[in-house]
């Protein structure tokens, strides 16, 4: 009799309907179970918990294992792409053990780099939160008594940050194509995800072999750069650490968000944890400078990769120009790199910077050739700055040399004038003879 009004929630027919969507309840219970069962961590984030949350996010939408045929296609594409890149860059190969991953494998294999990337920010956020919400302003006796409470609050802060990181990584895993989508290779091994390649290919009227090979070119190019520019990874992570040193948390806004949270509403909890707004650092001038440095370097990495891939694909992949445009549109609409850094770091890559970086590398290649273009990566002091992206011609041609001809002529005139004023135009020959004699004496 479910056709009668109100009978759709009759407990006699569905005894659990009154509690809401079972899948949402199960997701919330898993998150709470991860939080409660997580052992104390030596760092600011419990990465076992964050990894479990990320895996739950991926599995919820399905994550089939990589079939042997798919694995072979990916490995062959990466090997062929690496050969093509030999003609487009002076940097040697960076592909030694090409792999194909499922989304869950991507999470497992990239967590070590995520930890290195996120821990500095998480540490500052947890420290600021626990210090502000804890015993600040209390007498010394009260602070001593509040020691255990402070430890509990720091652990809760670490769990909250871990929840946000786990949600961000899980959401990212559903979209990534390989190990280098965010501009940093998250593994020493070049790898593509067949599921990510398939998602990228949807709606494109291009043979799947060409799409796979083009994406393999991008993956292999990233690995050449990071394998053979040893300072680059540390330079990027250093910018993140510099940003983290200036982090402060808007505690009043955080309290307002938590105060309005209904823990009995799994849907609201899920939305809050996945939105990236649970913990949002305030920006300072120091942080803005660090983010500008990070944004510029990531744009230079992406611009170089795009330039090299275009050169390697020219004449070999008929659809390379269309695929490059698809990648640019993906960036412009907020691809994985932009979303990840916006959530974890507070940085949104501007597509304008990427276009300007590509234009600079193309101009360098036209002026200095492939070897001269790639030689810029030999030292961080040689790299273009944000100002150079605004004026690439100045960087390519260098600052104009100082013209000393006019200055030299002026000095000669001044010297002639001084001689004329002191000697009245006389004695010049005598002085010259005297100088010759002095020279002979010195030579003796």
Short mmCIF file of C-alpha atoms in Angstrom, two decimals:
data_model
loop_
_atom_site.label_atom_id
_atom_site.label_comp_id
_atom_site.label_asym_id
_atom_site.label_seq_id
_atom_site.Cartn_x
_atom_site.Cartn_y
_atom_site.Cartn_z
CA UNK A 1 0.00 0.00 0.00
CA UNK A 2 2.89 2.36 -0.69
CA UNK A 3 0.66 4.46 -2.99
CA UNK A 4 -1.01 6.12 0.01
CA UNK A 5 0.39 9.48 1.20
CA UNK A 6 3.06 9.08 3.85
CA UNK A 7 3.36 5.33 3.36
CA UNK A 8 6.68 5.63 1.53
CA UNK A 9 8.42 5.95 4.92
CA UNK A 10 6.31 3.41 6.76
CA UNK A 11 8.74 1.66 9.17
CA UNK A 12 6.83 -1.57 8.67
CA UNK A 13 7.91 -1.58 5.03
CA UNK A 14 11.35 0.09 5.36
CA UNK A 15 12.43 0.18 9.00
CA UNK A 16 15.59 2.21 8.20
CA UNK A 17 14.01 4.84 5.93
CA UNK A 18 13.56 7.30 8.78
CA UNK A 19 17.34 7.58 9.15
CA UNK A 20 17.94 8.91 5.64
CA UNK A 21 20.05 7.65 2.74
CA UNK A 22 21.92 4.50 3.88
CA UNK A 23 24.90 5.25 1.61
CA UNK A 24 25.34 8.71 3.12
CA UNK A 25 25.08 7.31 6.62
CA UNK A 26 27.65 4.63 5.78
CA UNK A 27 30.07 7.21 4.35
CA UNK A 28 29.77 9.39 7.45
CA UNK A 29 30.20 6.40 9.77
CA UNK A 30 33.35 5.35 7.90
CA UNK A 31 34.81 8.83 8.31
CA UNK A 32 34.04 8.89 12.03
CA UNK A 33 35.44 5.38 12.41
CA UNK A 34 38.67 6.46 10.68
CA UNK A 35 38.96 9.44 13.03
CA UNK A 36 38.30 7.44 16.20
CA UNK A 37 40.51 4.48 15.29
CA UNK A 38 43.43 6.53 13.98
CA UNK A 39 46.53 6.00 16.15
CA UNK A 40 48.61 8.99 17.24
CA UNK A 41 50.77 10.24 14.40
CA UNK A 42 54.32 11.57 14.52
CA UNK A 43 53.40 14.35 12.12
CA UNK A 44 50.67 16.96 11.88
CA UNK A 45 48.48 14.72 9.70
CA UNK A 46 47.54 11.08 10.20
CA UNK A 47 48.27 9.92 6.69
CA UNK A 48 46.83 6.46 7.19
CA UNK A 49 43.49 8.10 7.91
CA UNK A 50 43.85 10.56 5.01
CA UNK A 51 44.73 7.71 2.65
CA UNK A 52 41.73 5.66 3.79
CA UNK A 53 39.39 8.61 3.23
CA UNK A 54 40.85 9.16 -0.24
CA UNK A 55 40.33 5.50 -1.10
CA UNK A 56 36.73 5.62 0.12
CA UNK A 57 36.10 8.60 -2.17
CA UNK A 58 37.51 6.71 -5.17
CA UNK A 59 35.83 3.37 -4.49
CA UNK A 60 32.44 5.03 -4.06
CA UNK A 61 32.33 5.69 -7.82
CA UNK A 62 34.07 2.50 -8.89
CA UNK A 63 37.73 1.79 -9.52
CA UNK A 64 38.34 -1.25 -11.73
CA UNK A 65 41.75 -2.85 -11.79
CA UNK A 66 44.02 -2.25 -14.78
CA UNK A 67 43.72 -5.06 -17.32
CA UNK A 68 46.86 -6.55 -18.83
CA UNK A 69 45.98 -5.24 -22.30
CA UNK A 70 45.54 -1.72 -20.95
CA UNK A 71 48.83 -1.96 -19.09
CA UNK A 72 50.69 -2.98 -22.23
CA UNK A 73 49.15 -0.14 -24.26
CA UNK A 74 50.22 2.43 -21.65
CA UNK A 75 53.77 1.11 -21.36
CA UNK A 76 54.22 1.00 -25.15
CA UNK A 77 52.90 4.55 -25.49
CA UNK A 78 55.28 5.88 -22.80
CA UNK A 79 58.28 4.15 -24.38
CA UNK A 80 57.46 5.47 -27.86
CA UNK A 81 56.81 8.97 -26.53
CA UNK A 82 60.19 8.93 -24.82
CA UNK A 83 61.88 8.14 -28.13
CA UNK A 84 60.09 11.00 -29.89
CA UNK A 85 61.19 13.46 -27.21
CA UNK A 86 64.85 12.80 -28.08
CA UNK A 87 64.36 15.01 -31.15
CA UNK A 88 62.63 17.85 -29.25
CA UNK A 89 64.79 18.45 -26.18
CA UNK A 90 68.41 18.35 -25.09
CA UNK A 91 67.49 16.72 -21.77
CA UNK A 92 68.00 12.93 -21.72
CA UNK A 93 65.35 10.32 -21.02
CA UNK A 94 63.55 10.31 -17.68
CA UNK A 95 61.48 7.15 -18.27
CA UNK A 96 63.04 4.00 -16.84
CA UNK A 97 60.11 1.97 -15.51
CA UNK A 98 56.84 3.05 -17.18
CA UNK A 99 53.68 1.92 -15.40
CA UNK A 100 49.88 1.87 -15.63
CA UNK A 101 47.86 2.53 -12.45
CA UNK A 102 44.33 2.31 -11.19
CA UNK A 103 43.06 5.28 -9.19
CA UNK A 104 43.65 3.47 -5.90
CA UNK A 105 47.22 2.68 -6.98
CA UNK A 106 47.72 6.35 -7.80
CA UNK A 107 46.77 7.23 -4.21
CA UNK A 108 49.09 4.61 -2.70
CA UNK A 109 52.08 5.56 -4.83
CA UNK A 110 51.77 9.35 -4.53
CA UNK A 111 51.11 9.73 -0.79
CA UNK A 112 54.85 10.14 0.07
CA UNK A 113 55.09 13.25 -2.12
CA UNK A 114 51.72 14.56 -0.88
CA UNK A 115 53.06 14.21 2.63
CA UNK A 116 56.13 16.24 1.78
CA UNK A 117 53.97 18.84 0.08
CA UNK A 118 51.22 19.16 2.70
CA UNK A 119 52.95 18.60 6.05
CA UNK A 120 54.50 22.09 6.32
CA UNK A 121 51.12 23.74 5.76
CA UNK A 122 49.26 21.27 7.97
CA UNK A 123 51.76 21.72 10.81
CA UNK A 124 51.28 25.48 10.87
CA UNK A 125 47.50 25.20 10.65
CA UNK A 126 47.28 22.64 13.47
CA UNK A 127 49.69 24.61 15.64
CA UNK A 128 47.80 27.86 15.09
CA UNK A 129 44.42 26.26 15.74
CA UNK A 130 45.42 24.45 18.91
CA UNK A 131 47.24 27.50 20.25
CA UNK A 132 44.36 29.86 19.59
CA UNK A 133 41.57 27.60 20.80
CA UNK A 134 43.58 26.21 23.71
CA UNK A 135 45.08 27.77 26.78
CA UNK A 136 45.99 31.14 25.29
CA UNK A 137 45.44 33.93 27.79
CA UNK A 138 45.02 31.59 30.80
CA UNK A 139 47.13 31.82 33.97
CA UNK A 140 50.18 29.60 34.25
CA UNK A 141 48.43 27.17 36.61
CA UNK A 142 45.48 26.85 34.24
CA UNK A 143 47.81 26.32 31.27
CA UNK A 144 49.55 23.47 33.11
CA UNK A 145 46.20 21.84 33.86
CA UNK A 146 45.14 22.33 30.23
CA UNK A 147 48.10 20.30 28.92
CA UNK A 148 46.10 17.14 28.15
CA UNK A 149 43.35 19.27 26.62
CA UNK A 150 45.88 20.98 24.36
CA UNK A 151 47.15 17.60 23.20
CA UNK A 152 43.60 16.48 22.46
CA UNK A 153 42.86 19.68 20.55
CA UNK A 154 46.04 19.29 18.50
CA UNK A 155 45.02 15.74 17.63
CA UNK A 156 41.54 16.92 16.65
CA UNK A 157 43.07 19.67 14.52
CA UNK A 158 45.27 17.11 12.80
CA UNK A 159 42.22 14.95 12.12
CA UNK A 160 40.31 17.87 10.63
CA UNK A 161 43.22 18.72 8.34
CA UNK A 162 43.59 15.03 7.46
CA UNK A 163 39.90 14.90 6.55
CA UNK A 164 40.31 17.81 4.17
CA UNK A 165 43.49 16.41 2.61
CA UNK A 166 41.95 12.96 2.20
CA UNK A 167 38.89 14.40 0.50
CA UNK A 168 41.05 16.55 -1.82
CA UNK A 169 43.33 13.68 -2.85
CA UNK A 170 40.40 11.33 -3.36
CA UNK A 171 38.58 13.86 -5.55
CA UNK A 172 41.77 14.47 -7.51
CA UNK A 173 42.31 10.74 -8.05
CA UNK A 174 39.02 10.58 -9.95
CA UNK A 175 40.29 13.11 -12.52
CA UNK A 176 44.04 12.67 -12.95
CA UNK A 177 45.61 11.22 -16.07
CA UNK A 178 49.13 10.48 -14.84
CA UNK A 179 51.70 11.17 -12.14
CA UNK A 180 52.45 14.77 -13.18
CA UNK A 181 49.06 16.50 -13.54
CA UNK A 182 49.77 19.04 -10.80
CA UNK A 183 53.10 20.11 -12.29
CA UNK A 184 55.12 18.00 -9.85
CA UNK A 185 55.85 14.37 -10.66
CA UNK A 186 54.29 12.59 -7.71
CA UNK A 187 56.38 9.48 -8.40
CA UNK A 188 59.82 8.68 -9.76
CA UNK A 189 58.14 6.43 -12.33
CA UNK A 190 56.26 7.76 -15.33
CA UNK A 191 52.71 6.41 -15.26
CA UNK A 192 49.29 6.90 -16.84
CA UNK A 193 45.87 5.86 -15.56
CA UNK A 194 43.77 4.06 -18.20
CA UNK A 195 40.66 5.37 -16.42
CA UNK A 196 41.98 8.92 -16.60
CA UNK A 197 42.89 8.58 -20.26
CA UNK A 198 39.39 7.26 -21.01
CA UNK A 199 37.76 10.15 -19.14
CA UNK A 200 39.91 12.67 -21.03
CA UNK A 201 38.94 11.04 -24.35
CA UNK A 202 35.20 11.35 -23.84
CA UNK A 203 33.59 13.50 -26.53
CA UNK A 204 36.77 13.74 -28.64
CA UNK A 205 36.60 12.56 -32.25
CA UNK A 206 40.21 11.43 -32.22
CA UNK A 207 41.62 7.90 -32.39
CA UNK A 208 42.32 6.54 -28.92
CA UNK A 209 45.90 5.65 -29.93
CA UNK A 210 46.69 9.28 -30.73
CA UNK A 211 45.17 10.54 -27.49
CA UNK A 212 47.08 7.99 -25.43
CA UNK A 213 50.36 8.81 -27.18
CA UNK A 214 49.88 12.57 -26.80
CA UNK A 215 49.23 12.21 -23.06
CA UNK A 216 52.25 9.90 -22.82
CA UNK A 217 54.38 12.64 -24.41
CA UNK A 218 53.30 15.08 -21.70
CA UNK A 219 53.99 12.58 -18.92
CA UNK A 220 57.42 11.65 -20.30
CA UNK A 221 58.36 15.32 -20.82
CA UNK A 222 57.58 16.14 -17.19
CA UNK A 223 59.81 13.30 -16.03
CA UNK A 224 62.71 14.39 -18.24
CA UNK A 225 62.56 17.81 -16.67
CA UNK A 226 62.39 16.71 -13.05
CA UNK A 227 64.89 13.88 -13.43
CA UNK A 228 67.58 16.12 -14.94
CA UNK A 229 66.96 19.48 -13.23
CA UNK A 230 67.91 18.46 -9.68
CA UNK A 231 67.13 21.79 -8.02
CA UNK A 232 63.58 22.08 -9.40
CA UNK A 233 61.65 19.86 -7.00
CA UNK A 234 63.29 21.42 -3.93
CA UNK A 235 62.66 24.88 -5.35
CA UNK A 236 58.93 24.23 -5.67
CA UNK A 237 58.61 22.58 -2.27
CA UNK A 238 60.60 25.45 -0.76
CA UNK A 239 58.00 27.89 -2.04
CA UNK A 240 55.29 25.83 -0.34
CA UNK A 241 57.24 25.80 2.94
CA UNK A 242 57.77 29.56 2.72
CA UNK A 243 54.04 29.96 2.29
CA UNK A 244 53.38 27.74 5.31
CA UNK A 245 55.56 29.84 7.62
CA UNK A 246 53.16 32.74 7.36
CA UNK A 247 49.93 30.82 7.87
CA UNK A 248 47.36 32.06 10.35
CA UNK A 249 43.87 30.61 10.68
CA UNK A 250 40.72 32.69 10.91
CA UNK A 251 39.55 31.00 14.09
CA UNK A 252 36.32 32.99 14.38
CA UNK A 253 35.28 31.86 10.89
CA UNK A 254 36.24 28.28 11.74
CA UNK A 255 34.18 28.37 14.93
CA UNK A 256 31.23 29.78 12.97
CA UNK A 257 31.40 26.91 10.47
CA UNK A 258 31.60 24.26 13.19
CA UNK A 259 28.85 25.92 15.24
CA UNK A 260 26.46 25.67 12.32
CA UNK A 261 27.30 22.03 11.58
CA UNK A 262 24.65 19.43 12.34
CA UNK A 263 26.55 16.22 13.10
CA UNK A 264 23.30 14.29 12.64
CA UNK A 265 23.16 15.44 9.01
CA UNK A 266 25.61 13.21 7.07
CA UNK A 267 25.00 15.10 3.82
CA UNK A 268 25.93 18.44 5.39
CA UNK A 269 29.01 16.92 6.99
CA UNK A 270 30.09 15.35 3.70
CA UNK A 271 29.63 18.65 1.86
CA UNK A 272 31.61 20.58 4.44
CA UNK A 273 34.51 18.15 4.45
CA UNK A 274 34.72 18.00 0.65
CA UNK A 275 34.31 21.73 0.00
CA UNK A 276 37.85 22.67 1.02
CA UNK A 277 36.54 25.52 3.19
CA UNK A 278 36.74 23.83 6.57
CA UNK A 279 40.24 25.17 7.13
CA UNK A 280 41.26 28.06 4.91
CA UNK A 281 44.49 29.97 5.71
CA UNK A 282 44.58 33.74 5.69
CA UNK A 283 46.95 35.34 3.19
CA UNK A 284 49.78 37.65 4.21
CA UNK A 285 52.19 39.63 2.03
CA UNK A 286 54.88 37.04 2.70
CA UNK A 287 52.57 34.27 1.56
CA UNK A 288 51.55 36.17 -1.55
CA UNK A 289 55.20 36.51 -2.54
CA UNK A 290 55.77 32.79 -2.04
CA UNK A 291 52.67 31.94 -4.06
CA UNK A 292 53.80 34.22 -6.88
CA UNK A 293 57.12 32.38 -6.98
CA UNK A 294 55.34 29.01 -6.96
CA UNK A 295 52.83 30.09 -9.60
CA UNK A 296 55.59 31.39 -11.89
CA UNK A 297 57.66 28.21 -11.62
CA UNK A 298 54.67 25.93 -12.21
CA UNK A 299 53.73 28.01 -15.25
CA UNK A 300 57.29 27.71 -16.58
CA UNK A 301 57.20 23.93 -16.12
CA UNK A 302 53.87 23.64 -17.92
CA UNK A 303 54.93 26.05 -20.68
CA UNK A 304 58.15 24.12 -21.32
CA UNK A 305 56.33 20.79 -21.40
CA UNK A 306 53.77 22.13 -23.87
CA UNK A 307 56.49 23.54 -26.13
CA UNK A 308 58.54 20.33 -26.12
CA UNK A 309 55.49 18.12 -26.71
CA UNK A 310 54.37 20.28 -29.64
CA UNK A 311 57.81 19.90 -31.18
CA UNK A 312 57.92 16.13 -30.67
CA UNK A 313 54.38 15.60 -32.05
CA UNK A 314 54.81 17.86 -35.06
CA UNK A 315 54.44 15.79 -38.23
CA UNK A 316 53.73 12.59 -36.29
CA UNK A 317 50.36 13.15 -34.59
CA UNK A 318 47.82 14.77 -36.93
CA UNK A 319 45.58 15.77 -34.02
CA UNK A 320 48.28 17.17 -31.75
CA UNK A 321 47.13 20.79 -32.16
CA UNK A 322 43.54 19.89 -31.28
CA UNK A 323 44.68 17.85 -28.28
CA UNK A 324 46.87 20.71 -27.08
CA UNK A 325 43.85 23.00 -27.23
CA UNK A 326 41.84 20.45 -25.23
CA UNK A 327 44.53 20.46 -22.54
CA UNK A 328 44.51 24.27 -22.47
CA UNK A 329 40.72 24.34 -22.09
CA UNK A 330 40.99 21.80 -19.29
CA UNK A 331 43.40 24.13 -17.55
CA UNK A 332 41.25 27.20 -18.15
CA UNK A 333 38.19 25.59 -16.62
CA UNK A 334 40.03 24.46 -13.52
CA UNK A 335 41.78 21.15 -14.02
CA UNK A 336 43.26 18.93 -11.32
CA UNK A 337 46.31 21.15 -10.75
CA UNK A 338 44.26 24.27 -10.11
CA UNK A 339 41.72 22.51 -7.88
CA UNK A 340 44.37 20.75 -5.82
CA UNK A 341 46.47 23.82 -5.14
CA UNK A 342 43.38 25.89 -4.48
CA UNK A 343 42.30 23.38 -1.83
CA UNK A 344 45.63 22.51 -0.22
CA UNK A 345 47.75 25.59 -0.83
CA UNK A 346 45.34 28.40 -1.67
CA UNK A 347 46.81 28.90 -5.15
CA UNK A 348 44.83 29.14 -8.35
CA UNK A 349 46.96 28.90 -11.47
CA UNK A 350 46.00 31.57 -13.98
CA UNK A 351 45.76 30.31 -17.57
CA UNK A 352 47.23 33.65 -18.70
CA UNK A 353 50.50 32.77 -16.97
CA UNK A 354 50.63 29.43 -18.75
CA UNK A 355 50.19 31.00 -22.17
CA UNK A 356 52.86 33.60 -21.48
CA UNK A 357 55.29 30.94 -20.24
CA UNK A 358 54.78 28.91 -23.41
CA UNK A 359 55.36 32.02 -25.54
CA UNK A 360 58.62 32.68 -23.69
CA UNK A 361 59.97 29.15 -24.28
CA UNK A 362 58.99 29.31 -27.95
CA UNK A 363 60.79 32.64 -28.33
CA UNK A 364 63.88 31.21 -26.61
CA UNK A 365 63.92 28.24 -28.98
CA UNK A 366 63.59 30.49 -32.02
CA UNK A 367 66.44 32.71 -30.82
CA UNK A 368 68.87 30.21 -29.24
CA UNK A 369 67.80 26.81 -30.53
CA UNK A 370 66.75 23.75 -28.52
CA UNK A 371 70.05 23.47 -26.64
CA UNK A 372 70.04 27.15 -25.69
CA UNK A 373 66.41 26.95 -24.58
CA UNK A 374 67.01 23.97 -22.32
CA UNK A 375 70.27 25.39 -20.93
CA UNK A 376 68.20 27.92 -18.97
CA UNK A 377 67.23 25.08 -16.60
CA UNK A 378 70.86 24.56 -15.58
CA UNK A 379 70.62 26.98 -12.64
CA UNK A 380 67.72 28.67 -10.81
CA UNK A 381 69.36 32.08 -11.20
CA UNK A 382 68.97 31.78 -14.97
CA UNK A 383 65.23 31.18 -14.81
CA UNK A 384 62.68 33.79 -15.96
CA UNK A 385 60.78 35.72 -13.29
CA UNK A 386 57.17 36.86 -13.17
CA UNK A 387 58.27 40.15 -14.74
CA UNK A 388 59.94 38.23 -17.57
CA UNK A 389 56.66 36.51 -18.35
CA UNK A 390 55.18 39.97 -18.85
CA UNK A 391 58.04 40.93 -21.19
CA UNK A 392 59.51 37.78 -22.78
CA UNK A 393 61.39 39.65 -25.52
CA UNK A 394 63.52 41.42 -22.94
CA UNK A 395 64.46 38.09 -21.33
CA UNK A 396 65.22 36.38 -24.64
CA UNK A 397 67.44 39.15 -25.99
CA UNK A 398 68.86 40.16 -22.62
CA UNK A 399 69.27 43.67 -21.29
CA UNK A 400 70.72 46.02 -23.93
CA UNK A 401 74.48 46.45 -23.58
CA UNK A 402 75.63 49.77 -22.18
CA UNK A 403 76.90 51.95 -25.04
CA UNK A 404 80.22 53.41 -23.77
CA UNK A 405 81.23 55.17 -27.00
CA UNK A 406 79.59 58.46 -26.06
CA UNK A 407 81.03 58.32 -22.55
CA UNK A 408 84.51 57.64 -23.90
CA UNK A 409 84.34 60.59 -26.28
CA UNK A 410 83.15 62.85 -23.48
CA UNK A 411 86.03 61.80 -21.24
CA UNK A 412 88.53 62.57 -24.01
CA UNK A 413 87.06 66.03 -24.48
CA UNK A 414 87.18 66.71 -20.74
CA UNK A 415 90.78 65.54 -20.58
CA UNK A 416 91.77 67.75 -23.51
CA UNK A 417 90.05 70.72 -21.89
CA UNK A 418 91.88 70.20 -18.59
CA UNK A 419 95.24 69.98 -20.34
CA UNK A 420 94.51 73.17 -22.26
CA UNK A 421 93.48 75.05 -19.14
CA UNK A 422 96.52 74.10 -17.05
CA UNK A 423 99.27 74.43 -19.64
CA UNK A 424 97.73 76.92 -21.98
CA UNK A 425 98.23 74.46 -24.80
CA UNK A 426 102.02 74.40 -24.18
CA UNK A 427 104.35 71.84 -22.75
CA UNK A 428 102.56 68.89 -24.26
CA UNK A 429 105.57 67.69 -26.24
CA UNK A 430 107.85 68.20 -23.26
CA UNK A 431 105.57 66.14 -21.06
CA UNK A 432 105.50 63.40 -23.67
CA UNK A 433 109.29 63.30 -23.82
CA UNK A 434 109.42 63.23 -20.02
CA UNK A 435 106.99 60.29 -19.95
CA UNK A 436 109.17 58.40 -22.45
CA UNK A 437 112.15 58.93 -20.25
CA UNK A 438 110.26 57.73 -17.20
CA UNK A 439 109.20 54.65 -19.10
CA UNK A 440 112.78 53.86 -20.03
CA UNK A 441 113.83 54.30 -16.44
CA UNK A 442 111.09 51.94 -15.24
CA UNK A 443 112.08 49.37 -17.83
CA UNK A 444 115.68 49.44 -16.64
#
